[in-house]
Amino acid sequence: MFDLYRSQRAMRAMRQNAMQRGVVAILDIGTSKIACLILRFDPAPAPTDGVGPMAGQSAFRIIGAATTRSRGVRFGEIEAMHETERAIRTAVQNAQKMAQVRVDHVIATVSGGGPRSYGLAGQIELRGAQVAEHDVAEVLSACEMPDIGPGREVLHAQPVNFALDHRSGMNDPRGQVGDMLACDVHMLSVDGHVVENLLHAVKRCDLELAGLASAAYVSGISSLVEDEQELGAACIDMGGGVTGLSIFWRKHLIYADAVAMGGDHVTSDISKGLQISLSTAERLKTLHGGVVATSIDDRDMIELGGETGDFEIDRRTVSRAELIGIMRPRVEEILEEARARLDVAGFEALPSQQIVLTGGGSQIPGLDTLAPRILGQQVRIGRPLRVAGLPEKATGAAFASAVGLCLFAAHPQDEFWDFDILPERNGTRSLRRAMRWFKENW
Amino acid sequence: MRPLKRRRRAQRGSDPAPSRLSYRLQRLALTPAVRRGFTFGVPLAAIALMGTLTFADEARRDRLFAWIDEARAKIESREEFMVRLMSIEGASDRLAADIRELLPLDFPVSSFDLDLAAMQDAVRTLEAVEEASLRVRPGGVLDIRVTERVPTFVWRSGEELLLIDATGHPVTTIDARIERTDLPLLSGIGADRAAAEANEIIRAAGPILTRLRGLVRIGERRWDVVLDEGQKIRLPELRPVQALEQVLAVDEAQDLFARDVILVDMRVPRRPTVRIRQEAAETLRQVKMTELGDD
């Protein structure tokens, strides 16, 4: 736990450094695409009349954006290091060329690695004293560390709730008086090797990692509006290889998970079902795909095409209804799996049960009809917030996590490692206890 | 399985990814210091290199300097910059002749070649010149304005006769006192240094000015006023003017100098002493003897 504390703090310091320099890159390494955005932080946002800056996103501006087809990534995890490195290089170089600025620091997303959520609770006695900064640090370090399994790393550890005596639901207990300070911490762990590979890939591109965030979490930041985050909502980020889930309540992430299924599986289903190449299947999916068949779809014939040279194979046609018939079960399966994860997380207990679908997969026509049957009535298809300087081509739902990462970079949530925990405090206390025991018994 | 060995030739064509070298070069090119170096440093270095290489050859360097000198000379010798005349204002003929002798300029001369400051200093070294200003007037005239020292006293110093101004600065020498009878005479060592005081004494001596022969500096500390017929007033070191005025007041009231007085000693102002002539003293004594029968 302490190693992690130190490495995360080092990353925070690097992020501060990058913010001071004013330029930081956002790297969203997904299964189907790699997006790189370059942010410039302005010291003071220009005053606007009317609506003021929303959620702080006016403090930065996107000066460079590039997207490239992802290579060597499966299920959000790096599978072929060199391929991924080349893809990252492509994206970063193009973004740098657009921005005309060299970036040294990147903040990256982790979408794979099997994220697991843990709820932690800790409490300390205050004896009527005012809560100070170090008390908050102490109550956070008083949380009992669960067994997260071998080879797993903590990605986020955010205090989501503070309670002082009988009063709960506090965001900031500092300066208040009480006897007992308790806190709830949401901790997210991912596979350590996935993070290590990501670190390595970024380092191979001469870049320094200044932060890591869960992709599901940052898509939630960008796609959920403030009320939804406050009242309770889930964001389902339907990506290429992984469908990420995040539940927000009181503007905090309280649960995140991932289903290792996504748009690539739909493509491979089409490829297998229609006996066509993956690229053709991808084209069919994006141009003609859907999940709700109507009577006209039976007559809407799609040319499959092909370049085998065999007339019989190359001139095949398929009706749109057939295509939908292949896609729909897989999409249903993904949504059902997501529903199951939400049920496990106790999503019904939240006061509002808004579900927002985002990510590239949410653009399938007819999803707004299909999704309510599985996820309940409060479903909408979400797109990410608009931020300054974002090119039009990067405003779609597929860029939810990239945009969310920008917001996350500008306004990071307090994490466990943001508080100065004195490592010797625990040591001296136990030493003092040992001394007392010694005195009492001898 | 994907081939582990990279096949370079085949990959180049379809791979959009930049090579590691080009990626690094682009990042280097975007580094601010490198960018600045390329926009300013490289052109500057190129210009410096070209200059160095051009002027490394001595013959070429000499040719350039020769060309510069020639161009310079051509401009300096233009008609507009030539000075043909010298006009001296505010100086007597004798001083003007001195100045002309001091500044041996053979006209025409270019105004670039005239060192006006040095010439001004040279003119100022003349004793008779109090202040001098030089300028080149349009039309090629070197204009010298001189303020001459005004001689106030004739100072007999040893064998020679000097004219000095009110501050004691020597102006010129004369051969005989008769040349400047209008000026009062000073004598004695250090009289020039006390010329200002002498000036005040002369001014105070208005009523006896016609009889005044001159002032004598005694012991470099006080003055004697010498009148004709051998009469003399010894003035104190401090406040001599007041002492003189005291004597003059007595003179006005009692005609002091019309009597047989030879010396008025005011060296101690509270105790003025008057000496009368030898014969007068003897006459007075005889009168007393005859009248009183005793001294």
XYZ file of C-alpha atoms in Angstrom:
737
model
C 0.000 0.000 0.000
C 2.792 2.386 0.827
C 4.702 1.799 -2.418
C 1.561 2.641 -4.267
C 1.124 5.754 -2.162
C 4.581 6.885 -3.113
C 4.314 6.117 -6.838
C 0.923 7.788 -7.083
C 2.270 10.827 -5.282
C 5.155 10.954 -7.722
C 2.629 10.877 -10.526
C 0.689 13.705 -8.903
C 3.859 15.762 -8.621
C 4.506 15.164 -12.279
C 0.981 16.274 -13.106
C 1.486 19.477 -11.119
C 4.696 20.011 -13.019
C 2.926 19.547 -16.344
C 0.125 21.910 -15.312
C 2.685 24.535 -14.435
C 4.351 24.104 -17.782
C 0.874 24.519 -19.234
C 0.779 21.642 -21.690
C -0.293 18.091 -21.052
C -1.425 15.334 -23.362
C -4.381 13.048 -22.930
C -3.972 9.531 -24.211
C -6.992 7.292 -24.498
C -5.693 3.872 -25.446
C -8.748 1.948 -26.480
C -9.271 -1.337 -28.253
C -10.448 0.189 -31.516
C -8.825 3.624 -31.517
C -6.142 5.623 -29.799
C -6.945 9.275 -29.255
C -4.454 11.901 -28.235
C -5.558 15.367 -27.182
C -3.162 18.108 -26.200
C -4.410 20.517 -23.566
C -3.135 23.966 -22.861
C -3.965 25.273 -19.438
C -4.653 28.981 -19.273
C -3.684 30.714 -16.055
C -6.892 32.734 -15.967
C -9.950 31.939 -18.063
C -11.313 34.830 -20.043
C -14.408 36.368 -18.442
C -17.599 35.542 -20.293
C -20.922 37.282 -20.006
C -23.959 35.201 -19.393
C -23.194 31.659 -18.405
C -19.886 31.424 -16.632
C -17.383 28.673 -16.989
C -19.007 25.304 -16.453
C -17.333 22.665 -14.336
C -14.015 24.388 -14.768
C -13.462 23.216 -18.306
C -12.810 26.741 -19.492
C -9.480 26.677 -17.712
C -7.991 24.644 -20.520
C -8.154 24.507 -24.257
C -7.535 21.636 -26.623
C -4.867 22.697 -29.083
C -4.125 19.407 -30.711
C -6.161 16.305 -31.424
C -5.386 13.152 -33.325
C -6.954 9.737 -33.597
C -5.527 6.608 -35.027
C -6.622 3.033 -35.404
C -5.539 1.103 -32.389
C -3.128 -1.746 -32.888
C -2.019 -4.453 -30.562
C -4.717 -3.801 -27.975
C -7.304 -6.401 -26.941
C -9.961 -5.964 -24.292
C -8.372 -2.645 -23.394
C -5.104 -4.315 -22.567
C -1.855 -4.019 -24.456
C -1.141 -7.258 -26.201
C 1.609 -6.396 -28.661
C 3.859 -3.781 -27.168
C 5.613 -2.642 -30.351
C 2.420 -2.325 -32.311
C 0.792 -0.283 -29.578
C 3.863 1.859 -29.258
C 3.728 2.649 -32.970
C 0.054 3.520 -32.736
C 0.730 5.811 -29.780
C 3.569 7.430 -31.707
C 1.263 8.065 -34.649
C -1.383 9.687 -32.490
C 1.042 11.748 -30.438
C 3.002 12.925 -33.449
C -0.095 14.054 -35.304
C -1.450 15.834 -32.254
C 1.890 17.532 -31.712
C 1.978 18.576 -35.321
C -1.439 20.159 -34.970
C -0.576 21.855 -31.693
C 2.953 22.849 -32.761
C 4.000 22.091 -29.220
C 6.088 19.353 -27.746
C 4.450 17.434 -24.937
C 6.317 15.482 -22.334
C 3.582 14.502 -19.942
C 0.597 12.322 -20.678
C -2.389 11.270 -18.678
C -3.679 7.908 -19.811
C -6.750 5.766 -19.341
C -6.925 2.184 -18.249
C -9.959 0.486 -19.690
C -9.068 -3.160 -19.258
C -7.411 -5.005 -16.456
C -10.622 -6.204 -14.842
C -11.427 -3.281 -12.562
C -12.855 -4.200 -9.195
C -14.505 -1.854 -6.732
C -14.111 -1.975 -2.994
C -15.847 0.051 -0.349
C -13.571 0.892 2.549
C -14.517 2.380 5.874
C -12.354 3.844 8.562
C -12.845 5.842 11.707
C -10.801 7.611 14.310
C -11.570 9.245 17.628
C -11.260 12.990 17.805
C -12.385 13.650 21.429
C -14.051 16.935 20.649
C -11.231 18.438 18.645
C -11.541 20.308 15.399
C -10.990 18.226 12.326
C -7.722 19.243 10.716
C -6.057 18.214 7.508
C -3.974 15.564 9.204
C -7.088 14.105 10.849
C -8.537 13.541 7.396
C -5.304 11.868 6.375
C -5.397 9.765 9.503
C -8.957 8.603 9.041
C -8.141 7.699 5.452
C -5.158 5.681 6.543
C -7.295 4.046 9.227
C -9.312 2.322 6.518
C -8.769 -1.349 6.536
C -7.091 -2.535 3.386
C -8.986 -5.471 1.889
C -7.207 -8.305 0.209
C -7.246 -7.196 -3.406
C -5.510 -10.266 -4.638
C -1.986 -10.835 -5.887
C -0.634 -8.707 -8.699
C -3.297 -6.067 -8.500
C -2.777 -2.361 -8.172
C -4.944 0.366 -6.756
C -5.991 2.792 -9.495
C -8.276 5.079 -7.540
C -8.859 5.462 -3.832
C -11.219 8.353 -3.336
C -12.911 9.413 -0.136
C -16.585 9.564 -1.013
C -18.179 10.339 2.311
C -17.221 11.668 5.709
C -19.269 11.225 8.865
C -18.784 13.144 12.062
C -20.617 11.483 14.984
C -24.213 11.105 13.781
C -23.897 13.445 10.825
C -23.106 11.722 7.580
C -22.843 12.752 3.966
C -20.218 15.408 4.471
C -17.915 16.393 1.676
C -15.430 18.303 3.742
C -15.308 17.761 7.520
C -12.381 20.115 8.109
C -12.891 22.760 10.731
C -15.834 20.979 12.367
C -15.926 19.623 15.866
C -16.853 16.082 16.803
C -15.909 13.002 18.726
C -15.696 10.432 16.013
C -14.645 10.925 12.419
C -15.509 8.213 9.953
C -14.989 7.995 6.246
C -15.967 5.848 3.321
C -13.448 5.291 0.580
C -14.092 3.892 -2.831
C -11.153 1.930 -4.067
C -10.692 0.633 -7.588
C -8.110 -1.998 -8.338
C -6.862 -3.238 -11.678
C -4.403 -5.818 -12.813
C -0.888 -4.588 -12.098
C 0.661 -5.977 -15.248
C -1.800 -4.126 -17.428
C -0.742 -0.880 -15.801
C 2.899 -1.845 -16.074
C 2.566 -2.567 -19.776
C 0.837 0.744 -20.290
C 3.576 2.533 -18.414
C 6.169 0.794 -20.484
C 4.464 1.620 -23.773
C 4.221 5.278 -22.813
C 7.829 5.357 -21.683
C 8.962 3.846 -24.973
C 7.464 6.864 -26.705
C 9.714 9.212 -24.661
C 6.718 10.413 -22.684
C 6.181 10.548 -18.958
C 3.018 9.331 -17.357
C 1.523 12.091 -15.243
C -1.639 10.310 -14.248
C -3.814 7.270 -14.720
C -7.560 7.036 -14.640
C -10.135 4.368 -15.179
C -11.816 4.786 -18.573
C -15.256 3.989 -17.168
C -14.816 6.659 -14.504
C -13.733 9.422 -16.871
C -16.504 8.633 -19.393
C -18.913 9.078 -16.523
C -17.396 12.474 -15.766
C -17.894 13.687 -19.301
C -21.253 12.072 -20.132
C -23.283 12.469 -16.965
C -24.655 15.897 -16.260
C -24.141 17.335 -12.822
C -27.629 16.436 -11.542
C -27.247 12.866 -12.608
C -23.921 12.627 -10.841
C -25.535 14.082 -7.733
C -28.706 11.991 -7.654
C -27.219 8.725 -8.775
C -26.629 7.476 -12.277
C -24.740 4.842 -14.157
C -22.657 5.399 -17.238
C -22.175 2.519 -19.625
C -19.276 3.189 -21.961
C -19.664 0.795 -24.870
C -16.193 0.630 -26.298
C -14.547 -1.609 -28.824
C -13.257 -4.356 -26.596
C -14.575 -3.482 -23.181
C -17.847 -2.081 -21.947
C -17.125 0.013 -18.893
C -19.582 0.714 -16.134
C -19.441 3.456 -13.585
C -21.962 4.477 -10.969
C -21.943 7.986 -9.608
C -23.714 9.240 -6.536
C -23.274 12.577 -4.836
C -20.741 13.497 -7.498
C -18.493 10.669 -6.499
C -17.650 7.468 -8.226
C -18.986 4.725 -6.039
C -18.676 1.719 -8.287
C -16.862 0.860 -11.479
C -16.694 -2.355 -13.406
C -16.082 -3.591 -16.915
C -17.653 -6.196 -19.138
C -15.068 -7.695 -21.453
C -17.313 -7.437 -24.481
C -17.788 -4.646 -26.942
C -18.171 -3.533 -30.504
C -15.381 -5.759 -31.749
C -17.405 -8.796 -30.745
C -20.340 -7.540 -32.778
C -18.002 -7.134 -35.741
C -16.549 -10.609 -35.331
C -20.104 -12.047 -35.059
C -20.994 -10.398 -38.369
C -17.764 -11.634 -39.885
C -18.424 -15.176 -38.783
C -22.107 -15.159 -39.545
C -21.842 -13.719 -43.040
C -18.472 -15.265 -43.887
C -16.836 -11.934 -44.715
C -13.628 -10.242 -43.715
C -13.417 -8.255 -40.476
C -12.938 -4.942 -42.262
C -16.002 -5.527 -44.421
C -17.931 -6.562 -41.340
C -16.876 -3.360 -39.583
C -18.003 -1.319 -42.595
C -21.372 -3.129 -42.711
C -21.835 -2.586 -38.996
C -21.174 1.128 -39.075
C -23.031 1.857 -42.327
C -26.040 -0.470 -42.152
C -26.083 -1.853 -38.634
C -28.929 -1.631 -36.166
C -30.640 -3.524 -33.399
C -34.352 -3.052 -34.140
C -35.696 -4.616 -37.339
C -38.703 -3.204 -39.112
C -40.580 -4.647 -42.056
C -38.699 -2.561 -44.586
C -35.424 -4.053 -43.417
C -36.418 -7.385 -44.994
C -36.361 -5.785 -48.398
C -33.289 -3.638 -47.846
C -30.611 -5.722 -49.500
C -26.961 -4.983 -48.759
C -24.159 -5.982 -51.098
C -21.484 -7.755 -49.114
C -18.721 -7.313 -51.680
C -15.426 -9.102 -51.521
C -12.229 -9.560 -53.395
C -11.833 -13.322 -53.603
C -12.409 -13.304 -57.352
C -15.149 -15.891 -56.967
C -18.310 -14.367 -58.426
C -20.602 -16.455 -56.271
C -18.916 -15.227 -53.111
C -18.208 -11.630 -54.098
C -21.738 -10.846 -55.321
C -23.602 -12.064 -52.263
C -26.290 -9.857 -50.771
C -27.847 -9.954 -47.373
C -30.958 -8.221 -46.107
C -30.584 -5.619 -43.379
C -32.899 -7.677 -41.188
C -30.376 -10.499 -41.291
C -27.587 -8.149 -40.254
C -29.729 -6.883 -37.402
C -30.469 -10.454 -36.487
C -26.776 -11.079 -36.012
C -26.030 -7.871 -34.155
C -28.950 -7.760 -31.802
C -28.223 -10.859 -29.685
C -24.688 -9.711 -29.039
C -25.771 -6.184 -28.070
C -28.462 -7.652 -25.876
C -25.883 -9.889 -24.266
C -23.635 -6.932 -23.535
C -26.480 -4.916 -22.038
C -27.723 -7.873 -20.004
C -24.250 -8.441 -18.654
C -24.040 -4.758 -17.756
C -27.447 -4.982 -16.090
C -26.251 -7.948 -14.059
C -23.202 -6.002 -12.910
C -25.408 -3.056 -11.940
C -27.677 -5.391 -9.969
C -24.695 -6.819 -8.145
C -23.561 -3.310 -7.287
C -26.974 -2.510 -5.796
C -27.867 0.131 -8.323
C -31.590 -0.151 -7.391
C -30.842 1.372 -4.028
C -29.947 4.719 -5.497
C -32.590 7.462 -5.419
C -32.363 8.027 -9.145
C -31.539 5.269 -11.562
C -30.587 7.121 -14.667
C -28.499 5.105 -17.086
C -26.471 6.850 -19.757
C -25.089 4.939 -22.696
C -22.015 6.360 -24.299
C -18.942 5.231 -26.181
C -18.691 4.248 -29.815
C -21.103 1.323 -29.400
C -23.920 3.586 -28.256
C -24.217 4.968 -31.788
C -25.922 1.795 -33.106
C -29.302 2.886 -34.505
C -32.178 1.519 -32.484
C -30.246 1.202 -29.270
C -32.563 3.741 -27.664
C -35.407 1.297 -28.257
C -33.556 -1.807 -27.202
C -31.787 -0.508 -24.126
C -34.888 0.393 -22.050
C -36.158 -3.183 -22.374
C -33.063 -4.433 -20.568
C -31.886 -1.525 -18.448
C -35.147 0.072 -17.386
C -36.987 3.181 -18.434
C -34.496 5.849 -17.451
C -32.042 5.383 -20.263
C -30.567 7.973 -22.546
C -27.828 7.994 -25.106
C -25.199 10.450 -23.961
C -22.481 12.384 -25.688
C -19.557 13.966 -23.914
C -19.573 17.534 -22.712
C -18.317 20.136 -25.100
C -14.926 21.530 -24.237
C -13.087 24.455 -25.715
C -11.120 23.798 -28.849
C -12.286 20.242 -29.423
C -12.462 19.515 -33.158
C -15.845 18.538 -34.526
C -14.729 15.047 -35.422
C -13.820 14.357 -31.807
C -17.118 15.411 -30.265
C -18.870 12.073 -30.771
C -19.799 9.532 -28.154
C -16.663 7.536 -28.967
C -14.586 10.302 -27.392
C -16.418 10.258 -24.055
C -13.448 8.920 -22.143
C -10.936 11.220 -23.873
C -13.003 14.286 -23.052
C -13.633 12.977 -19.544
C -9.921 12.588 -19.077
C -9.466 16.253 -20.003
C -11.918 17.242 -17.291
C -10.256 14.847 -14.894
C -6.877 16.371 -15.667
C -8.163 19.866 -15.052
C -10.043 18.987 -11.869
C -8.797 15.796 -10.325
C -10.746 14.269 -7.495
C -9.056 14.114 -4.110
C -7.426 10.788 -3.783
C -6.048 9.010 -0.795
C -2.500 9.953 -1.797
C -3.263 13.654 -1.993
C -3.217 13.857 1.766
C 0.067 13.981 3.575
C 0.154 10.865 5.614
C 3.050 10.790 7.988
C 4.501 7.327 7.610
C 6.342 7.467 10.940
C 3.155 8.316 12.799
C 2.054 4.706 12.868
C 5.545 3.591 13.706
C 6.001 5.899 16.684
C 2.608 5.057 18.010
C 3.254 1.356 18.042
C 6.654 1.995 19.558
C 5.055 4.078 22.275
C 2.545 1.338 22.882
C 5.338 -1.193 23.217
C 7.098 1.058 25.713
C 3.944 1.404 27.758
C 3.420 -2.332 27.788
C 7.005 -2.745 28.870
C 6.606 -0.279 31.747
C 3.355 -1.754 32.921
C 4.626 -5.301 33.001
C 8.089 -4.882 34.428
C 1.303 -16.600 -35.019
C 2.532 -13.171 -35.975
C 6.100 -13.292 -37.261
C 8.334 -12.101 -34.506
C 11.080 -10.910 -36.816
C 10.296 -7.608 -38.380
C 10.204 -7.539 -42.159
C 11.307 -4.047 -42.867
C 10.614 -3.714 -46.570
C 7.092 -5.051 -46.404
C 6.057 -2.928 -43.446
C 7.232 0.432 -44.734
C 4.548 0.847 -47.333
C 1.394 0.363 -45.346
C 2.467 1.504 -41.887
C 1.264 5.019 -41.094
C 3.264 5.099 -37.879
C 6.338 7.339 -37.847
C 9.638 5.637 -37.303
C 11.194 6.116 -33.926
C 13.817 8.390 -35.458
C 11.340 10.660 -37.202
C 9.210 10.762 -34.061
C 12.190 11.864 -32.000
C 13.313 14.364 -34.611
C 9.882 15.936 -34.710
C 9.829 16.194 -30.942
C 13.260 17.751 -31.034
C 12.113 20.244 -33.658
C 9.176 21.202 -31.456
C 11.384 21.830 -28.428
C 11.244 25.597 -27.784
C 15.001 26.032 -27.442
C 15.648 24.224 -30.703
C 12.957 26.215 -32.478
C 14.451 29.476 -31.286
C 17.872 28.253 -32.271
C 16.690 27.560 -35.776
C 14.844 30.836 -36.253
C 17.516 33.099 -34.785
C 20.666 31.166 -33.952
C 21.300 29.465 -37.282
C 20.877 32.601 -39.451
C 23.047 34.582 -37.081
C 25.700 31.890 -37.076
C 25.577 31.723 -40.868
C 26.042 35.480 -41.179
C 28.880 35.422 -38.655
C 30.557 32.574 -40.520
C 30.252 34.359 -43.845
C 31.723 37.512 -42.340
C 34.598 35.633 -40.766
C 35.426 33.817 -43.969
C 35.253 37.016 -46.010
C 37.535 38.986 -43.753
C 39.986 36.209 -43.048
C 41.855 37.351 -46.186
C 44.122 40.269 -45.290
C 44.221 41.820 -48.748
C 40.452 41.965 -48.820
C 40.371 43.471 -45.355
C 42.879 46.159 -46.366
C 40.917 46.926 -49.475
C 37.788 47.435 -47.404
C 39.518 49.717 -44.924
C 41.089 51.680 -47.794
C 37.714 52.078 -49.382
C 36.220 53.248 -46.082
C 39.023 55.802 -45.596
C 38.653 57.079 -49.111
C 34.920 57.520 -48.761
C 35.439 59.257 -45.465
C 38.041 61.619 -46.885
C 35.822 62.381 -49.834
C 32.967 63.383 -47.588
C 35.153 65.388 -45.230
C 36.769 67.393 -48.003
C 33.481 68.568 -49.427
C 33.080 72.293 -49.912
C 30.305 72.449 -47.300
C 32.619 71.359 -44.510
C 35.578 73.587 -45.310
C 36.591 76.414 -42.928
C 38.293 79.343 -44.598
C 38.288 82.186 -42.067
C 38.854 82.822 -38.421
C 37.034 85.670 -36.733
C 37.921 86.748 -33.233
C 35.484 88.844 -31.276
C 35.858 90.596 -27.981
C 39.646 90.721 -27.975
C 42.045 93.611 -28.315
C 44.278 93.642 -31.354
C 47.229 92.465 -29.365
C 45.309 89.531 -27.866
C 43.850 88.676 -31.276
C 47.342 88.542 -32.693
C 48.357 86.272 -29.805
C 45.450 83.961 -30.492
C 46.221 83.791 -34.180
C 49.794 82.951 -33.308
C 48.609 80.264 -30.876
C 46.309 78.545 -33.358
C 48.399 77.980 -36.432
C 45.732 76.882 -38.903
C 46.432 77.005 -42.597
C 43.072 77.597 -44.176
C 41.119 76.107 -45.848
C 40.765 73.218 -43.430
C 37.939 70.684 -43.024
C 35.771 71.203 -39.986
C 36.201 67.483 -39.200
C 39.900 68.135 -38.641
C 39.318 70.937 -36.143
C 39.440 69.855 -32.532
C 37.400 72.667 -31.081
C 37.693 71.500 -27.478
C 41.486 71.383 -27.624
C 41.586 74.743 -29.338
C 39.348 76.225 -26.670
C 41.666 74.895 -23.975
C 44.641 76.352 -25.813
C 43.016 79.799 -26.036
C 42.108 79.649 -22.371
C 45.747 79.154 -21.421
C 46.442 82.737 -22.515
C 46.675 84.952 -19.437
C 44.585 87.726 -20.863
C 41.686 85.427 -21.728
C 39.037 84.886 -19.133
C 36.596 82.806 -21.205
C 36.618 81.614 -24.790
C 33.990 79.916 -26.953
C 34.631 78.482 -30.383
C 32.229 77.400 -33.079
C 32.182 76.870 -36.789
C 29.642 79.212 -38.309
C 27.856 78.341 -41.536
C 29.794 79.822 -44.393
C 33.067 78.317 -43.292
C 34.032 80.741 -40.538
C 35.689 79.670 -37.300
C 34.158 82.011 -34.776
C 36.118 82.628 -31.572
C 34.444 84.715 -28.888
C 36.784 85.855 -26.171
C 36.081 87.579 -22.904
C 39.260 89.474 -22.057
C 40.465 90.061 -18.540
C 40.124 93.722 -17.491
C 43.293 95.044 -15.877
C 42.464 96.767 -12.557
C 45.845 97.321 -10.932
C 49.413 97.874 -11.822
C 51.503 95.635 -9.633
C 55.133 96.387 -9.139
C 56.584 93.022 -8.440
C 60.319 93.120 -8.069
C 61.729 94.647 -11.233
C 58.731 94.194 -13.551
C 55.403 95.915 -13.801
C 52.413 93.641 -14.197
C 48.823 94.448 -14.968
C 46.486 92.295 -12.869
C 42.721 92.056 -12.850
C 40.392 92.380 -9.882
C 40.963 88.783 -8.831
C 44.722 89.138 -8.974
C 45.188 87.178 -12.151
C 47.990 88.624 -14.278
C 46.909 90.061 -17.600
C 50.071 91.341 -19.184
C 53.292 93.211 -18.467
C 54.027 96.841 -19.179
C 57.304 98.644 -19.502
C 56.594 101.796 -17.590
C 54.067 103.006 -15.062
C 53.390 105.920 -17.328
C 51.622 103.631 -19.804
C 48.694 103.043 -17.440
C 48.400 106.017 -15.126
C 44.653 105.403 -14.856
C 45.172 102.294 -12.721
C 46.187 102.345 -9.069
C 49.534 100.897 -8.150
C 50.091 97.940 -5.863
C 53.378 96.707 -4.571
C 54.739 94.220 -2.143
C 54.921 90.457 -2.160
C 51.518 88.751 -2.293
C 49.677 91.882 -3.349
C 48.090 90.004 -6.266
C 46.526 87.426 -3.970
C 44.843 90.189 -1.956
C 43.745 92.163 -5.000
C 40.077 91.875 -4.064
C 40.730 93.520 -0.704
C 42.796 96.189 -2.391
C 39.889 96.887 -4.689
C 37.628 97.525 -1.710
C 40.187 99.785 -0.072
C 40.576 101.821 -3.258
C 36.849 102.171 -3.514
C 36.658 103.357 0.096
C 39.479 105.825 -0.472
C 37.363 108.006 -2.780
C 37.995 111.393 -1.046
C 41.778 111.069 -1.148
C 41.975 109.343 -4.489
C 43.752 112.231 -6.136
C 46.499 112.053 -3.562
C 46.759 108.276 -3.541
C 50.062 106.927 -4.826
C 49.402 103.287 -4.235
C 48.976 100.425 -1.794
C 51.804 98.412 -0.301
C 51.359 94.897 0.923
C 53.295 94.468 4.117
C 54.393 91.024 5.207
C 51.753 89.428 3.012
C 49.126 90.184 5.594
C 48.139 93.907 5.700
C 48.082 97.021 3.626
C 49.770 100.413 3.762
C 48.107 103.264 1.913
C 50.740 105.573 0.506
C 49.779 109.148 -0.314
C 51.890 111.802 -1.985
C 54.221 113.933 0.120
C 55.288 110.802 1.935
C 52.155 110.421 3.994
C 51.168 106.843 4.866
C 48.285 105.102 6.517
C 48.946 101.700 8.104
C 45.839 99.582 7.952
C 45.139 96.616 10.227
C 45.018 93.048 9.057
C 41.327 92.700 9.905
C 38.650 95.085 8.653
C 41.021 97.483 6.872
C 38.197 99.299 5.064
C 36.538 100.340 8.329
C 39.868 101.594 9.650
C 40.427 103.635 6.490
C 36.929 105.065 6.711
C 37.691 106.068 10.304
C 40.804 107.910 9.157
C 38.931 109.583 6.320
C 36.241 110.735 8.719
C 38.901 112.391 10.850
C 40.432 113.878 7.724
C 37.156 115.338 6.656
C 36.422 116.791 10.067
C 39.871 118.057 10.971
C 41.788 118.128 7.710
C 44.188 115.541 8.964
C 46.271 115.170 5.866
C 46.576 118.897 5.288
C 48.577 119.056 8.490
C 52.140 118.005 9.031
C 51.211 114.382 9.570
C 53.473 111.779 8.120
C 51.951 108.571 9.382
C 48.575 107.426 10.624
C 48.956 104.064 12.285
C 45.677 102.161 12.471
C 47.196 98.727 13.047
C 45.468 98.599 16.381
C 42.171 100.302 15.544
C 41.307 101.076 19.158
C 44.569 102.881 19.571
C 45.249 105.017 16.472
C 48.563 106.728 16.421
C 49.617 109.773 14.446
C 53.201 110.674 13.716
C 54.105 114.181 12.683
C 57.153 115.351 10.765
C 60.520 115.822 12.461
C 60.639 119.615 11.912
C 57.047 120.046 12.986
C 57.739 118.082 16.089
C 60.743 120.219 16.887
C 58.775 123.402 16.181
C 56.012 122.205 18.415
C 58.513 121.439 21.110
C 60.056 124.882 20.852
C 56.651 126.510 20.976
C 55.873 124.525 24.072
C 59.246 125.419 25.590
C 58.776 129.100 24.929
C 55.213 129.135 26.076
C 55.446 126.806 29.018
C 59.172 126.886 29.685
C 59.241 123.160 29.997
C 58.481 119.998 28.070
